[in-house]
PDB file of C-alpha atoms in Angstrom:
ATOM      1  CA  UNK A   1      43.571 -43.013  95.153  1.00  0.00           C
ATOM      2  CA  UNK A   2      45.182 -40.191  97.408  1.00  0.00           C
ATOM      3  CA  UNK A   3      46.523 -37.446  95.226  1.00  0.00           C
ATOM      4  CA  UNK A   4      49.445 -35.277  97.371  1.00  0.00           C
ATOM      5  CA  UNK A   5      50.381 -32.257  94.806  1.00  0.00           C
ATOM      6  CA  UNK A   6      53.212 -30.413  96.194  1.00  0.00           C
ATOM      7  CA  UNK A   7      53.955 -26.783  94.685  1.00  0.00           C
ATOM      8  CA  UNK A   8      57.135 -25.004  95.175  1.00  0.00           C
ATOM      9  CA  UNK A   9      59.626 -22.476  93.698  1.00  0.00           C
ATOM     10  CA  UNK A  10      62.728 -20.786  95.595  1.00  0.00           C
ATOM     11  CA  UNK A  11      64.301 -23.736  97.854  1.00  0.00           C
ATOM     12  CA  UNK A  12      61.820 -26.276  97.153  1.00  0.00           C
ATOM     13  CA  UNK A  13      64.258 -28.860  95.955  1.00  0.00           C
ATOM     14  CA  UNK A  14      65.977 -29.225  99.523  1.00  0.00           C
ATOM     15  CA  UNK A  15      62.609 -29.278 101.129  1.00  0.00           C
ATOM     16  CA  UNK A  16      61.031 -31.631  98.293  1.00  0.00           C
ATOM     17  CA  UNK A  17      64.261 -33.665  99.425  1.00  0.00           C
ATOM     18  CA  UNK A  18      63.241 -33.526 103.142  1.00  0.00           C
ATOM     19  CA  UNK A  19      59.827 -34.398 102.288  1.00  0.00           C
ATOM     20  CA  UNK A  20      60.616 -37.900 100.284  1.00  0.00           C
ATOM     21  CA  UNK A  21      63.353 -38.812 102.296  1.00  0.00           C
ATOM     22  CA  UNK A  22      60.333 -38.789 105.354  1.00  0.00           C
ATOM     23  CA  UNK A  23      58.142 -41.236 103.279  1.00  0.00           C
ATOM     24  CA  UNK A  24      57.936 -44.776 104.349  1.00  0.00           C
ATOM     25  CA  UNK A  25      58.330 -47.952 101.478  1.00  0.00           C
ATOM     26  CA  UNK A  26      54.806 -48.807 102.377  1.00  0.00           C
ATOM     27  CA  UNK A  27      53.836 -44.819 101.450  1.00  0.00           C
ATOM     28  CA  UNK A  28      50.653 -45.345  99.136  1.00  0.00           C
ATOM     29  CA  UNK A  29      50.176 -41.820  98.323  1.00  0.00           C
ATOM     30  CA  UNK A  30      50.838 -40.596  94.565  1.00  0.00           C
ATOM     31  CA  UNK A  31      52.973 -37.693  95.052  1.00  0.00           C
ATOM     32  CA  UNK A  32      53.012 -35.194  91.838  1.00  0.00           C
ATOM     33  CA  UNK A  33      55.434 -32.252  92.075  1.00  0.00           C
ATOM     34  CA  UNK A  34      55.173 -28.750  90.284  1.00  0.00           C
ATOM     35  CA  UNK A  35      58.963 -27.871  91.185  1.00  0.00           C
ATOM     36  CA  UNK A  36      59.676 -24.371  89.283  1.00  0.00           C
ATOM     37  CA  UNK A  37      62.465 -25.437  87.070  1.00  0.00           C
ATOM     38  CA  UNK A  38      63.497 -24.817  83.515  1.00  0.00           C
ATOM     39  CA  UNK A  39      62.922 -27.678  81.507  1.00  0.00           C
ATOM     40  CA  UNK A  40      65.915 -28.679  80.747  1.00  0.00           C
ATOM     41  CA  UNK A  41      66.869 -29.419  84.417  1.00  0.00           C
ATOM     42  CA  UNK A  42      63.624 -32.037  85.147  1.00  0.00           C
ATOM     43  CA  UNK A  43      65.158 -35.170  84.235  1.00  0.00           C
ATOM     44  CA  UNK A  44      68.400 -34.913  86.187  1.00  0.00           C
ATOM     45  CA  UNK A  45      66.025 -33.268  89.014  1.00  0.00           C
ATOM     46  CA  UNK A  46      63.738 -36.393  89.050  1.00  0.00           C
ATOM     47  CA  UNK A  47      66.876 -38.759  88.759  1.00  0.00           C
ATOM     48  CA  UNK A  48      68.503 -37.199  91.754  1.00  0.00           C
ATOM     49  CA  UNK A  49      65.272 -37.545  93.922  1.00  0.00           C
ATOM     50  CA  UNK A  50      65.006 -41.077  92.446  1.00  0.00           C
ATOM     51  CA  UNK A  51      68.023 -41.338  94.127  1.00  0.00           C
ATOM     52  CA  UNK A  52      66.619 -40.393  97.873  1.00  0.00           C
ATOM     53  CA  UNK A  53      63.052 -41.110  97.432  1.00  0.00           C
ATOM     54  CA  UNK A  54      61.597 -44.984  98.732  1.00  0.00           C
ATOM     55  CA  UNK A  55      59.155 -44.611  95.578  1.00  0.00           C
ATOM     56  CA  UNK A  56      59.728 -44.649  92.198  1.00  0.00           C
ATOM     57  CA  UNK A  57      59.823 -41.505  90.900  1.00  0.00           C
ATOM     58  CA  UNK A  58      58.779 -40.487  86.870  1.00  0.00           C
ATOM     59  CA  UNK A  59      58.957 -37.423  84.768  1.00  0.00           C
ATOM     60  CA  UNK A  60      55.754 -36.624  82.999  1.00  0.00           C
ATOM     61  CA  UNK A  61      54.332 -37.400  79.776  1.00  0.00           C
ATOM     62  CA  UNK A  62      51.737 -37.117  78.258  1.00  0.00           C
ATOM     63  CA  UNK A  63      48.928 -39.700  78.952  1.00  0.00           C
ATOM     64  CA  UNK A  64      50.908 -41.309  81.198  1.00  0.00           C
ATOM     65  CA  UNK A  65      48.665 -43.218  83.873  1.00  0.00           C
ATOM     66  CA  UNK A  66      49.199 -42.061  87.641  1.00  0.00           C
ATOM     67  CA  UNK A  67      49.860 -44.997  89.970  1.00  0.00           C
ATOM     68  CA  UNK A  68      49.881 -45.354  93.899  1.00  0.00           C
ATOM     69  CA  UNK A  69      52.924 -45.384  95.536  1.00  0.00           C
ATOM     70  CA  UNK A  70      54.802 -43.106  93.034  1.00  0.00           C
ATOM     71  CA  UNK A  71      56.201 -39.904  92.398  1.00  0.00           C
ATOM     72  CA  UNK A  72      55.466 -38.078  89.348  1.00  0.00           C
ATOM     73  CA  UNK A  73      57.742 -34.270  88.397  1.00  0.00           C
ATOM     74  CA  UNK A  74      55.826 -32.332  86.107  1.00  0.00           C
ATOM     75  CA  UNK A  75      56.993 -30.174  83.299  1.00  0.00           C
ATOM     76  CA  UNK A  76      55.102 -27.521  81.425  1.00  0.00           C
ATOM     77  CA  UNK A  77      51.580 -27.422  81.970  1.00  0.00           C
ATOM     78  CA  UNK A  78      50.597 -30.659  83.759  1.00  0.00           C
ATOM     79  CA  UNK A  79      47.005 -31.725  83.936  1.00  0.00           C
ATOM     80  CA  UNK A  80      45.279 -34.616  86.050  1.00  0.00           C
ATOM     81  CA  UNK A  81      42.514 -36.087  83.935  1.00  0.00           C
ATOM     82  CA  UNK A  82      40.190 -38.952  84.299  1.00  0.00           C
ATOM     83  CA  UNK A  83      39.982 -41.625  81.889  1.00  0.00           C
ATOM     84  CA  UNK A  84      37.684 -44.824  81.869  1.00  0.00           C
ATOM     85  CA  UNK A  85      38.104 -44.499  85.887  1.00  0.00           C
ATOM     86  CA  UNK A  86      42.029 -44.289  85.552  1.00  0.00           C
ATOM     87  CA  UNK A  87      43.881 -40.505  86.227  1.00  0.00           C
ATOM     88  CA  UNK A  88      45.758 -39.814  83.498  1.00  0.00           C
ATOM     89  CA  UNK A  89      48.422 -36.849  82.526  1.00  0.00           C
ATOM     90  CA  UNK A  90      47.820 -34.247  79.903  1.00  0.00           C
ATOM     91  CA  UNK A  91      51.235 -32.930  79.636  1.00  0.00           C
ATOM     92  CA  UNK A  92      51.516 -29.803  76.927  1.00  0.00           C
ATOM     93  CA  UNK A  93      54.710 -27.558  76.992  1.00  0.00           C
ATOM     94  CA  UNK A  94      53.586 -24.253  78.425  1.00  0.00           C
ATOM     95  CA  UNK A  95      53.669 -21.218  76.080  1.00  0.00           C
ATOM     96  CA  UNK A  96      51.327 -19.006  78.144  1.00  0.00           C
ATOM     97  CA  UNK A  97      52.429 -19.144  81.729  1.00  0.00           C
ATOM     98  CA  UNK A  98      55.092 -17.136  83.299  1.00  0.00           C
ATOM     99  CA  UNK A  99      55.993 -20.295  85.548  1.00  0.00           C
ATOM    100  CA  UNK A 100      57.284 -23.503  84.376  1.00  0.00           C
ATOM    101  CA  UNK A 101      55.757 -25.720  85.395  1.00  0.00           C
ATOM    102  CA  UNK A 102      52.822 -23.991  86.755  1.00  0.00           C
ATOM    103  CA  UNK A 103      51.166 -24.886  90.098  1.00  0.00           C
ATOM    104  CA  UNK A 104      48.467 -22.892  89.440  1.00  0.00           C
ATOM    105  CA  UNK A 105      47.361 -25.138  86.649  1.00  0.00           C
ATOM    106  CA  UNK A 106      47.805 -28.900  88.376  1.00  0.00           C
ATOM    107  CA  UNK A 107      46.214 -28.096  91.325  1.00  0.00           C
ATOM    108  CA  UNK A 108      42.982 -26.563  89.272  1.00  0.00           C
ATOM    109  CA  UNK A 109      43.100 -29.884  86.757  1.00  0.00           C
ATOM    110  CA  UNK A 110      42.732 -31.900  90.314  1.00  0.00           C
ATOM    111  CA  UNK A 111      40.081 -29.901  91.483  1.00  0.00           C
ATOM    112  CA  UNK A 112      37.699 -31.056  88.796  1.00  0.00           C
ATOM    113  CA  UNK A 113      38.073 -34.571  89.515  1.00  0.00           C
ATOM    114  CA  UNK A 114      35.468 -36.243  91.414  1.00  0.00           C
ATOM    115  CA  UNK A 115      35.417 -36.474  95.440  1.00  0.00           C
ATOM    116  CA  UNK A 116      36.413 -39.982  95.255  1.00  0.00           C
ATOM    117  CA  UNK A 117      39.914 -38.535  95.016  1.00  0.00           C
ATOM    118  CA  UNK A 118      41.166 -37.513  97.963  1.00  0.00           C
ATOM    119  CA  UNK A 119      43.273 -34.668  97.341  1.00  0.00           C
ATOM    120  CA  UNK A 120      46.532 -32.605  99.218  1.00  0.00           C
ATOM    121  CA  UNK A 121      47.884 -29.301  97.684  1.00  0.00           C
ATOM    122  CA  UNK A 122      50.736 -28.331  99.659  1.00  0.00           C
ATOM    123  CA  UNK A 123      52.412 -25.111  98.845  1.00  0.00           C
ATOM    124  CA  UNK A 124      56.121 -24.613 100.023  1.00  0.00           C
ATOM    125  CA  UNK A 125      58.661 -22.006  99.502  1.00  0.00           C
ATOM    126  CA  UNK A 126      58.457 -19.571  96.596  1.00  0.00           C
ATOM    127  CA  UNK A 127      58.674 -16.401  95.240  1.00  0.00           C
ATOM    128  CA  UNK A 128      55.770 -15.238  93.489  1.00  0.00           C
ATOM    129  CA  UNK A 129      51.413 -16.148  93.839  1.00  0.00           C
ATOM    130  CA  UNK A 130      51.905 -19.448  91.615  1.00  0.00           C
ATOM    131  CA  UNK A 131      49.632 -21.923  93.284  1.00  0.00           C
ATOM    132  CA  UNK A 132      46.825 -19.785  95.264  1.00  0.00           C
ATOM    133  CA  UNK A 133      43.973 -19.928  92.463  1.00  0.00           C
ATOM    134  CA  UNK A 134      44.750 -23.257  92.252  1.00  0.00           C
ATOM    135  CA  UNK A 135      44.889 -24.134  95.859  1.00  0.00           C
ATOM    136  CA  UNK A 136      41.644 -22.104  96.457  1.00  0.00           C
ATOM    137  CA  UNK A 137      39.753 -24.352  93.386  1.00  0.00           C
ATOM    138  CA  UNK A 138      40.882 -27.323  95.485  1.00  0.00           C
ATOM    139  CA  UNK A 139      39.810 -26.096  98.732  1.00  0.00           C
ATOM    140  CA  UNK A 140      36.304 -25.448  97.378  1.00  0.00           C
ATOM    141  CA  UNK A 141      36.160 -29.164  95.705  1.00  0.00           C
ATOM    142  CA  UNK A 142      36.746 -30.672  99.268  1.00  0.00           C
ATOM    143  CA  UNK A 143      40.355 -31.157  98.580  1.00  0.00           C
ATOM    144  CA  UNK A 144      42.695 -30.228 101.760  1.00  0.00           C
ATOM    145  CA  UNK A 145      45.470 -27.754 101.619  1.00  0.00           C
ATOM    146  CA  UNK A 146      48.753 -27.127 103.864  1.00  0.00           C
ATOM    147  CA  UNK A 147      51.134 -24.496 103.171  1.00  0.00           C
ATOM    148  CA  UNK A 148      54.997 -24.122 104.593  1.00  0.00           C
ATOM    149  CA  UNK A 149      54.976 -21.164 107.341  1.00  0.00           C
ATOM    150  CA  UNK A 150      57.037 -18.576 107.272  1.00  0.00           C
ATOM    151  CA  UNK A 151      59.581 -20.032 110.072  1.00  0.00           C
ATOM    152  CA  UNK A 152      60.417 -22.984 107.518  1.00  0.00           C
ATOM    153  CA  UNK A 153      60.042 -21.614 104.049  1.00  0.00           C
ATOM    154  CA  UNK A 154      63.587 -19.633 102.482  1.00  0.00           C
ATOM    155  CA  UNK A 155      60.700 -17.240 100.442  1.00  0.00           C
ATOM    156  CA  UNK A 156      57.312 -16.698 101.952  1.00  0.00           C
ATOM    157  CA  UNK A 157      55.685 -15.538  98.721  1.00  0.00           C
ATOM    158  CA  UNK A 158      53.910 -18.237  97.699  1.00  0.00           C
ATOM    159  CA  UNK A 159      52.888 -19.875 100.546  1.00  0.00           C
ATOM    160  CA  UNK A 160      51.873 -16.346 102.143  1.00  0.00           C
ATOM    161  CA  UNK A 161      49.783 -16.165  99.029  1.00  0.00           C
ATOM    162  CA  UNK A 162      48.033 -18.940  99.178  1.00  0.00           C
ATOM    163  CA  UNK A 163      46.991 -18.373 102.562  1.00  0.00           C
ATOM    164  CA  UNK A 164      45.703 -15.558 102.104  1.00  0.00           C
ATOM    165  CA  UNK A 165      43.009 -17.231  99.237  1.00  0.00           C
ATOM    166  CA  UNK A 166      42.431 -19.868 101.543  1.00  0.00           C
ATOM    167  CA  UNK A 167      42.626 -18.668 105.159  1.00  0.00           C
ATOM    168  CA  UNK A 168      41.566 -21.827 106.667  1.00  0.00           C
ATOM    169  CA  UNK A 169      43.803 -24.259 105.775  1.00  0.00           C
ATOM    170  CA  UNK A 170      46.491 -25.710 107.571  1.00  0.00           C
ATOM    171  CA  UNK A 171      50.271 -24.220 107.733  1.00  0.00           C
ATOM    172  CA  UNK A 172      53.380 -25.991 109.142  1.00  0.00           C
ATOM    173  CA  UNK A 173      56.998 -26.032 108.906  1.00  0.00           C
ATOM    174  CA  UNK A 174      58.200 -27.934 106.714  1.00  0.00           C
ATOM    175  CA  UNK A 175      58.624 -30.940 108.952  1.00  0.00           C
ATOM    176  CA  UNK A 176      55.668 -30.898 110.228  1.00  0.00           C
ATOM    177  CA  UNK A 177      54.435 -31.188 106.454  1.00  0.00           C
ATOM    178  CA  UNK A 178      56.217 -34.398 105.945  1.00  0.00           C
ATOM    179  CA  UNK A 179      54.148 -35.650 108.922  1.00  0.00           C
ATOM    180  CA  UNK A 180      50.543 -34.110 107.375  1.00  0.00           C
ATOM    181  CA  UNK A 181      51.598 -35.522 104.005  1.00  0.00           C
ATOM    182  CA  UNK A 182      52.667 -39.468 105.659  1.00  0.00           C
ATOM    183  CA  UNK A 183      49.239 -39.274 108.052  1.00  0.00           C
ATOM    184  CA  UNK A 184      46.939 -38.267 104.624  1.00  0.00           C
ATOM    185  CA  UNK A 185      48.358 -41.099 102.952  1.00  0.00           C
ATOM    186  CA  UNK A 186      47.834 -43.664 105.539  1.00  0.00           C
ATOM    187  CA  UNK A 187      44.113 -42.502 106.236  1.00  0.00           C
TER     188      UNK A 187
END
């Protein structure tokens, strides 16, 4: 299973927008999203991407099991576990972090599952360092990371963040991450 975990605060709707509307019908991927959002706003979020995207798109819960070829929008703190060789969702409402959901704590959870996952963090546009620890445990599992530049992103915090953690991964606008994100899921 390829696992593309997309991070983003400060404009990351319109770009998240940009991003599914690339995606082919075939896409195989299994895109989870850690969009900054109060919780009350997720489910008409992930209906209006439902509305764009060529996958199905679902909101979180937890235990929910994590198909190809679908989008999951997290809320809270969202966790990627393995179960009996299935990845599975440990969904709790956060309490401790400042960021809702929290990047920081997705892209850690996928860093502890086994190589066999392939694995994209991508960090767009954000205010804030949400998503660099995280990105950083992923680059050290073997998991690949792009982050929106500066020419594409609306806020440079958290992608600038990130990037400086993890100096050698890869950095694009945010077209050019629609392309990384449809070549990792064909590979």
């Amino acid at each position: 299973m390829k696992l593309i975990l997309i991070g983003s605060s400060t404009g990351g709707p319109g770009h998240i927008d940009k991003i599914l509307k690339g995606l082919k019908q075939n896409f195989e991927g299994t895109i989870i999203i850690a969009q900054h959002m109060s919780p009350h706003f997720i489910e008409s979020f992930a209906r209006q991407i439902g509305t764009i995207s060529p996958l199905e798109v679902h909101v979180v819960r937890d235990g929910m099991v994590l198909h190809p070829s679908s989008v999951y929008i997290c809320s809270g703190e969202c966790r990627i576990v393995e179960n009996h060789a299935q990845l599975v969702f440990n969904h709790q409402e956060s309490h401790e972090s400042v960021y809702t959901p929290d990047i920081d704590t997705l892209f850690s959870s996928a860093a502890l599952l086994p190589s066999s996952f392939k694995r994209l963090g991508v960090i767009l546009t954000g205010i804030g360092e949400d998503g660099a620890r995280g990105a950083l445990a992923l680059f050290h599992s073997g998991g690949k990371c792009i982050f929106e530049s500066e020419e594409s992103a609306i806020v440079y915090g958290m992608p600038r963040r990130a990037l400086e953690l993890v100096p050698q991964a890869d950095t694009g606008t945010i077209y050019e991450i629609v392309t990384a994100i449809e070549r990792f899921g064909e590979e």
